[in-house]
PDB file of C-alpha atoms in Angstrom:
ATOM      1  CA  UNK A   1     110.694 126.982  92.900  1.00  0.00           C
ATOM      2  CA  UNK A   2     106.959 126.694  92.178  1.00  0.00           C
ATOM      3  CA  UNK A   3     107.640 126.807  88.420  1.00  0.00           C
ATOM      4  CA  UNK A   4     110.104 123.921  88.807  1.00  0.00           C
ATOM      5  CA  UNK A   5     107.421 121.840  90.575  1.00  0.00           C
ATOM      6  CA  UNK A   6     104.725 122.934  88.103  1.00  0.00           C
ATOM      7  CA  UNK A   7     106.894 121.508  85.278  1.00  0.00           C
ATOM      8  CA  UNK A   8     107.628 118.202  87.085  1.00  0.00           C
ATOM      9  CA  UNK A   9     106.824 115.014  85.164  1.00  0.00           C
ATOM     10  CA  UNK A  10     108.590 112.424  87.365  1.00  0.00           C
ATOM     11  CA  UNK A  11     105.631 110.184  88.197  1.00  0.00           C
ATOM     12  CA  UNK A  12     103.509 110.773  85.094  1.00  0.00           C
ATOM     13  CA  UNK A  13     100.383 111.866  86.997  1.00  0.00           C
ATOM     14  CA  UNK A  14     100.689 115.310  85.398  1.00  0.00           C
ATOM     15  CA  UNK A  15      98.816 113.880  82.396  1.00  0.00           C
ATOM     16  CA  UNK A  16      95.720 113.850  84.638  1.00  0.00           C
ATOM     17  CA  UNK A  17      96.205 117.392  85.946  1.00  0.00           C
ATOM     18  CA  UNK A  18      99.104 119.806  86.398  1.00  0.00           C
ATOM     19  CA  UNK A  19     100.453 120.031  89.971  1.00  0.00           C
ATOM     20  CA  UNK A  20      98.049 121.777  92.346  1.00  0.00           C
ATOM     21  CA  UNK A  21     100.072 124.428  94.215  1.00  0.00           C
ATOM     22  CA  UNK A  22      99.555 127.231  96.718  1.00  0.00           C
ATOM     23  CA  UNK A  23     101.117 130.680  96.273  1.00  0.00           C
ATOM     24  CA  UNK A  24     104.822 130.670  97.090  1.00  0.00           C
ATOM     25  CA  UNK A  25     105.464 132.553 100.362  1.00  0.00           C
ATOM     26  CA  UNK A  26     107.479 132.315 103.550  1.00  0.00           C
ATOM     27  CA  UNK A  27     105.190 130.922 106.197  1.00  0.00           C
ATOM     28  CA  UNK A  28     105.010 129.799 109.805  1.00  0.00           C
ATOM     29  CA  UNK A  29     102.612 126.869 109.376  1.00  0.00           C
ATOM     30  CA  UNK A  30     102.644 124.285 106.604  1.00  0.00           C
ATOM     31  CA  UNK A  31      99.753 121.836 105.997  1.00  0.00           C
ATOM     32  CA  UNK A  32     100.500 118.591 104.108  1.00  0.00           C
ATOM     33  CA  UNK A  33      97.685 116.460 102.695  1.00  0.00           C
ATOM     34  CA  UNK A  34      98.050 113.254 100.692  1.00  0.00           C
ATOM     35  CA  UNK A  35      97.296 114.140  97.075  1.00  0.00           C
ATOM     36  CA  UNK A  36      95.630 116.645  94.800  1.00  0.00           C
ATOM     37  CA  UNK A  37      91.939 116.558  94.077  1.00  0.00           C
ATOM     38  CA  UNK A  38      90.314 117.441  90.783  1.00  0.00           C
ATOM     39  CA  UNK A  39      90.674 121.190  90.290  1.00  0.00           C
ATOM     40  CA  UNK A  40      87.584 122.999  89.085  1.00  0.00           C
ATOM     41  CA  UNK A  41      89.374 126.283  88.321  1.00  0.00           C
ATOM     42  CA  UNK A  42      92.917 127.351  87.397  1.00  0.00           C
ATOM     43  CA  UNK A  43      93.195 129.358  90.629  1.00  0.00           C
ATOM     44  CA  UNK A  44      92.405 126.479  92.975  1.00  0.00           C
ATOM     45  CA  UNK A  45      94.932 125.608  95.679  1.00  0.00           C
ATOM     46  CA  UNK A  46      95.554 122.425  97.664  1.00  0.00           C
ATOM     47  CA  UNK A  47      93.286 121.802 100.670  1.00  0.00           C
ATOM     48  CA  UNK A  48      90.760 124.304  99.319  1.00  0.00           C
ATOM     49  CA  UNK A  49      88.164 125.717 101.755  1.00  0.00           C
ATOM     50  CA  UNK A  50      85.578 124.368  99.302  1.00  0.00           C
ATOM     51  CA  UNK A  51      86.333 120.884 100.684  1.00  0.00           C
ATOM     52  CA  UNK A  52      85.534 119.556 104.171  1.00  0.00           C
ATOM     53  CA  UNK A  53      89.268 119.233 104.860  1.00  0.00           C
ATOM     54  CA  UNK A  54      90.019 122.774 103.728  1.00  0.00           C
ATOM     55  CA  UNK A  55      87.045 124.186 105.600  1.00  0.00           C
ATOM     56  CA  UNK A  56      88.333 122.766 108.902  1.00  0.00           C
ATOM     57  CA  UNK A  57      91.858 124.010 108.192  1.00  0.00           C
ATOM     58  CA  UNK A  58      90.455 127.453 107.427  1.00  0.00           C
ATOM     59  CA  UNK A  59      88.614 127.485 110.781  1.00  0.00           C
ATOM     60  CA  UNK A  60      91.908 126.775 112.537  1.00  0.00           C
ATOM     61  CA  UNK A  61      93.710 129.449 110.515  1.00  0.00           C
ATOM     62  CA  UNK A  62      90.994 132.028 111.220  1.00  0.00           C
ATOM     63  CA  UNK A  63      91.325 131.450 114.954  1.00  0.00           C
ATOM     64  CA  UNK A  64      95.126 131.913 114.816  1.00  0.00           C
ATOM     65  CA  UNK A  65      95.386 135.572 113.835  1.00  0.00           C
ATOM     66  CA  UNK A  66      98.442 136.750 111.903  1.00  0.00           C
ATOM     67  CA  UNK A  67      99.799 133.247 111.257  1.00  0.00           C
ATOM     68  CA  UNK A  68     100.984 132.815 107.666  1.00  0.00           C
ATOM     69  CA  UNK A  69     100.214 129.365 106.250  1.00  0.00           C
ATOM     70  CA  UNK A  70     100.949 127.331 103.144  1.00  0.00           C
ATOM     71  CA  UNK A  71      99.004 124.298 101.918  1.00  0.00           C
ATOM     72  CA  UNK A  72     100.335 121.407  99.870  1.00  0.00           C
ATOM     73  CA  UNK A  73     100.094 117.674  99.262  1.00  0.00           C
ATOM     74  CA  UNK A  74     102.645 114.862  99.231  1.00  0.00           C
ATOM     75  CA  UNK A  75     101.589 114.160  95.645  1.00  0.00           C
ATOM     76  CA  UNK A  76     100.915 117.375  93.748  1.00  0.00           C
ATOM     77  CA  UNK A  77      99.114 115.858  90.760  1.00  0.00           C
ATOM     78  CA  UNK A  78      95.859 113.940  90.466  1.00  0.00           C
ATOM     79  CA  UNK A  79      95.989 110.138  90.910  1.00  0.00           C
ATOM     80  CA  UNK A  80      93.117 108.520  88.999  1.00  0.00           C
ATOM     81  CA  UNK A  81      91.913 104.975  88.420  1.00  0.00           C
ATOM     82  CA  UNK A  82      91.319 103.663  84.896  1.00  0.00           C
ATOM     83  CA  UNK A  83      87.698 104.705  85.450  1.00  0.00           C
ATOM     84  CA  UNK A  84      88.894 108.293  86.099  1.00  0.00           C
ATOM     85  CA  UNK A  85      88.023 108.136  89.827  1.00  0.00           C
ATOM     86  CA  UNK A  86      90.270 109.667  92.497  1.00  0.00           C
ATOM     87  CA  UNK A  87      92.485 107.076  94.201  1.00  0.00           C
ATOM     88  CA  UNK A  88      95.245 107.006  96.796  1.00  0.00           C
ATOM     89  CA  UNK A  89      98.695 107.594  95.324  1.00  0.00           C
ATOM     90  CA  UNK A  90     100.998 104.577  95.344  1.00  0.00           C
ATOM     91  CA  UNK A  91     104.446 104.328  96.947  1.00  0.00           C
ATOM     92  CA  UNK A  92     106.252 105.050  93.650  1.00  0.00           C
ATOM     93  CA  UNK A  93     104.212 108.237  93.116  1.00  0.00           C
ATOM     94  CA  UNK A  94     104.818 109.403  96.693  1.00  0.00           C
ATOM     95  CA  UNK A  95     108.536 108.640  96.411  1.00  0.00           C
ATOM     96  CA  UNK A  96     108.767 110.471  93.058  1.00  0.00           C
ATOM     97  CA  UNK A  97     107.121 113.595  94.475  1.00  0.00           C
ATOM     98  CA  UNK A  98     108.847 113.685  97.869  1.00  0.00           C
ATOM     99  CA  UNK A  99     111.687 115.880  96.610  1.00  0.00           C
ATOM    100  CA  UNK A 100     109.115 118.497  95.627  1.00  0.00           C
ATOM    101  CA  UNK A 101     107.774 118.558  99.196  1.00  0.00           C
ATOM    102  CA  UNK A 102     111.299 119.095 100.504  1.00  0.00           C
ATOM    103  CA  UNK A 103     111.807 121.966  98.022  1.00  0.00           C
ATOM    104  CA  UNK A 104     108.583 123.586  99.252  1.00  0.00           C
ATOM    105  CA  UNK A 105     109.596 123.222 102.898  1.00  0.00           C
ATOM    106  CA  UNK A 106     113.071 124.612 102.200  1.00  0.00           C
ATOM    107  CA  UNK A 107     111.653 127.573 100.237  1.00  0.00           C
ATOM    108  CA  UNK A 108     108.742 128.448 102.555  1.00  0.00           C
ATOM    109  CA  UNK A 109     110.729 127.937 105.804  1.00  0.00           C
ATOM    110  CA  UNK A 110     107.858 126.937 108.100  1.00  0.00           C
ATOM    111  CA  UNK A 111     108.290 126.502 111.849  1.00  0.00           C
ATOM    112  CA  UNK A 112     105.496 123.873 112.005  1.00  0.00           C
ATOM    113  CA  UNK A 113     104.537 121.205 109.456  1.00  0.00           C
ATOM    114  CA  UNK A 114     101.174 119.525 110.113  1.00  0.00           C
ATOM    115  CA  UNK A 115     101.002 116.052 108.566  1.00  0.00           C
ATOM    116  CA  UNK A 116      97.375 115.199 107.819  1.00  0.00           C
ATOM    117  CA  UNK A 117      96.639 111.566 108.538  1.00  0.00           C
ATOM    118  CA  UNK A 118      98.507 108.292 108.871  1.00  0.00           C
ATOM    119  CA  UNK A 119      99.471 107.865 105.203  1.00  0.00           C
ATOM    120  CA  UNK A 120     101.116 111.302 105.175  1.00  0.00           C
ATOM    121  CA  UNK A 121     102.958 111.062 108.490  1.00  0.00           C
ATOM    122  CA  UNK A 122     104.186 107.516 107.809  1.00  0.00           C
ATOM    123  CA  UNK A 123     105.528 108.536 104.370  1.00  0.00           C
ATOM    124  CA  UNK A 124     107.261 111.630 105.743  1.00  0.00           C
ATOM    125  CA  UNK A 125     108.631 109.622 108.658  1.00  0.00           C
ATOM    126  CA  UNK A 126     110.045 107.003 106.309  1.00  0.00           C
ATOM    127  CA  UNK A 127     111.711 109.562 104.015  1.00  0.00           C
ATOM    128  CA  UNK A 128     113.148 111.699 106.829  1.00  0.00           C
ATOM    129  CA  UNK A 129     113.920 108.740 109.109  1.00  0.00           C
ATOM    130  CA  UNK A 130     111.681 110.093 111.879  1.00  0.00           C
ATOM    131  CA  UNK A 131     109.802 107.736 114.188  1.00  0.00           C
ATOM    132  CA  UNK A 132     106.506 109.522 114.852  1.00  0.00           C
ATOM    133  CA  UNK A 133     104.269 108.616 117.767  1.00  0.00           C
ATOM    134  CA  UNK A 134     100.602 108.103 117.006  1.00  0.00           C
ATOM    135  CA  UNK A 135      98.346 110.614 118.730  1.00  0.00           C
ATOM    136  CA  UNK A 136      96.214 109.778 121.735  1.00  0.00           C
ATOM    137  CA  UNK A 137      92.724 111.247 121.275  1.00  0.00           C
ATOM    138  CA  UNK A 138      93.529 114.891 120.405  1.00  0.00           C
ATOM    139  CA  UNK A 139      96.835 114.967 122.252  1.00  0.00           C
ATOM    140  CA  UNK A 140      99.359 115.490 119.488  1.00  0.00           C
ATOM    141  CA  UNK A 141     103.123 115.227 119.784  1.00  0.00           C
ATOM    142  CA  UNK A 142     105.807 116.493 117.454  1.00  0.00           C
ATOM    143  CA  UNK A 143     109.326 115.700 116.349  1.00  0.00           C
ATOM    144  CA  UNK A 144     111.831 118.399 115.473  1.00  0.00           C
ATOM    145  CA  UNK A 145     113.947 117.819 112.385  1.00  0.00           C
ATOM    146  CA  UNK A 146     116.317 120.480 111.053  1.00  0.00           C
ATOM    147  CA  UNK A 147     114.679 123.100 113.325  1.00  0.00           C
ATOM    148  CA  UNK A 148     111.180 122.380 111.967  1.00  0.00           C
ATOM    149  CA  UNK A 149     108.440 120.852 114.153  1.00  0.00           C
ATOM    150  CA  UNK A 150     106.625 118.008 112.368  1.00  0.00           C
ATOM    151  CA  UNK A 151     103.215 117.269 113.890  1.00  0.00           C
ATOM    152  CA  UNK A 152     101.178 114.238 112.807  1.00  0.00           C
ATOM    153  CA  UNK A 153      97.451 114.889 113.302  1.00  0.00           C
ATOM    154  CA  UNK A 154      94.144 113.280 112.364  1.00  0.00           C
ATOM    155  CA  UNK A 155      93.137 114.004 108.802  1.00  0.00           C
ATOM    156  CA  UNK A 156      90.456 116.737 108.894  1.00  0.00           C
ATOM    157  CA  UNK A 157      88.160 114.638 106.671  1.00  0.00           C
ATOM    158  CA  UNK A 158      88.271 111.849 109.243  1.00  0.00           C
ATOM    159  CA  UNK A 159      87.234 114.328 111.931  1.00  0.00           C
ATOM    160  CA  UNK A 160      84.489 115.760 109.747  1.00  0.00           C
ATOM    161  CA  UNK A 161      83.033 112.326 108.963  1.00  0.00           C
ATOM    162  CA  UNK A 162      83.631 110.284 112.140  1.00  0.00           C
ATOM    163  CA  UNK A 163      84.179 112.768 114.985  1.00  0.00           C
ATOM    164  CA  UNK A 164      81.971 115.662 113.914  1.00  0.00           C
ATOM    165  CA  UNK A 165      80.706 116.252 117.468  1.00  0.00           C
ATOM    166  CA  UNK A 166      84.318 116.808 118.531  1.00  0.00           C
ATOM    167  CA  UNK A 167      85.385 119.280 115.831  1.00  0.00           C
ATOM    168  CA  UNK A 168      85.828 122.020 118.448  1.00  0.00           C
ATOM    169  CA  UNK A 169      88.160 119.777 120.503  1.00  0.00           C
ATOM    170  CA  UNK A 170      90.202 119.037 117.368  1.00  0.00           C
ATOM    171  CA  UNK A 171      90.486 122.716 116.448  1.00  0.00           C
ATOM    172  CA  UNK A 172      91.420 123.762 120.005  1.00  0.00           C
ATOM    173  CA  UNK A 173      94.103 121.081 120.214  1.00  0.00           C
ATOM    174  CA  UNK A 174      95.747 122.269 116.988  1.00  0.00           C
ATOM    175  CA  UNK A 175      95.428 125.945 118.003  1.00  0.00           C
ATOM    176  CA  UNK A 176      97.189 125.049 121.259  1.00  0.00           C
ATOM    177  CA  UNK A 177      99.985 123.295 119.353  1.00  0.00           C
ATOM    178  CA  UNK A 178     100.449 126.338 117.084  1.00  0.00           C
ATOM    179  CA  UNK A 179     100.634 128.781 119.998  1.00  0.00           C
ATOM    180  CA  UNK A 180     103.014 126.455 121.869  1.00  0.00           C
ATOM    181  CA  UNK A 181     105.436 126.050 118.946  1.00  0.00           C
ATOM    182  CA  UNK A 182     105.463 129.549 117.421  1.00  0.00           C
TER     183      UNK A 182
END
């Protein structure tokens, strides 16, 4: 399945960088970011602990012993401006790549899918016809679709930049959701 995604050329962003993918494995928890970032090495994975987002995710994972996780993005390749700067993917790029996300979910069989930020949860909601509720502070809700719990949460980068004093509250809330749903 990963090879099939690695060879994808649907949206054309692969000219910037091949799809950034985690190691294929059955997992319990699935993290979905928006799009790939510039890879420095060939072994880099999505939501790398080298980033602020990945570092916060890793803290959550470390506190949830024996939970197998997988990290991905809605858009696997690197969206760049004409000036070669990272940009948000557009609707066409998200729509083109959505089938790849579904393949990953089907293959990895997670129990929980964390949707990082509004752009991610609104895109997933639109494609799966799920009406997600926006969180209230760090009280997150979930919707179950085909026996998988989809949980929209604040993007970790938002927390790192704007709510840094509340990182522990954020982590505890997600830990609680994982223990509740597994």
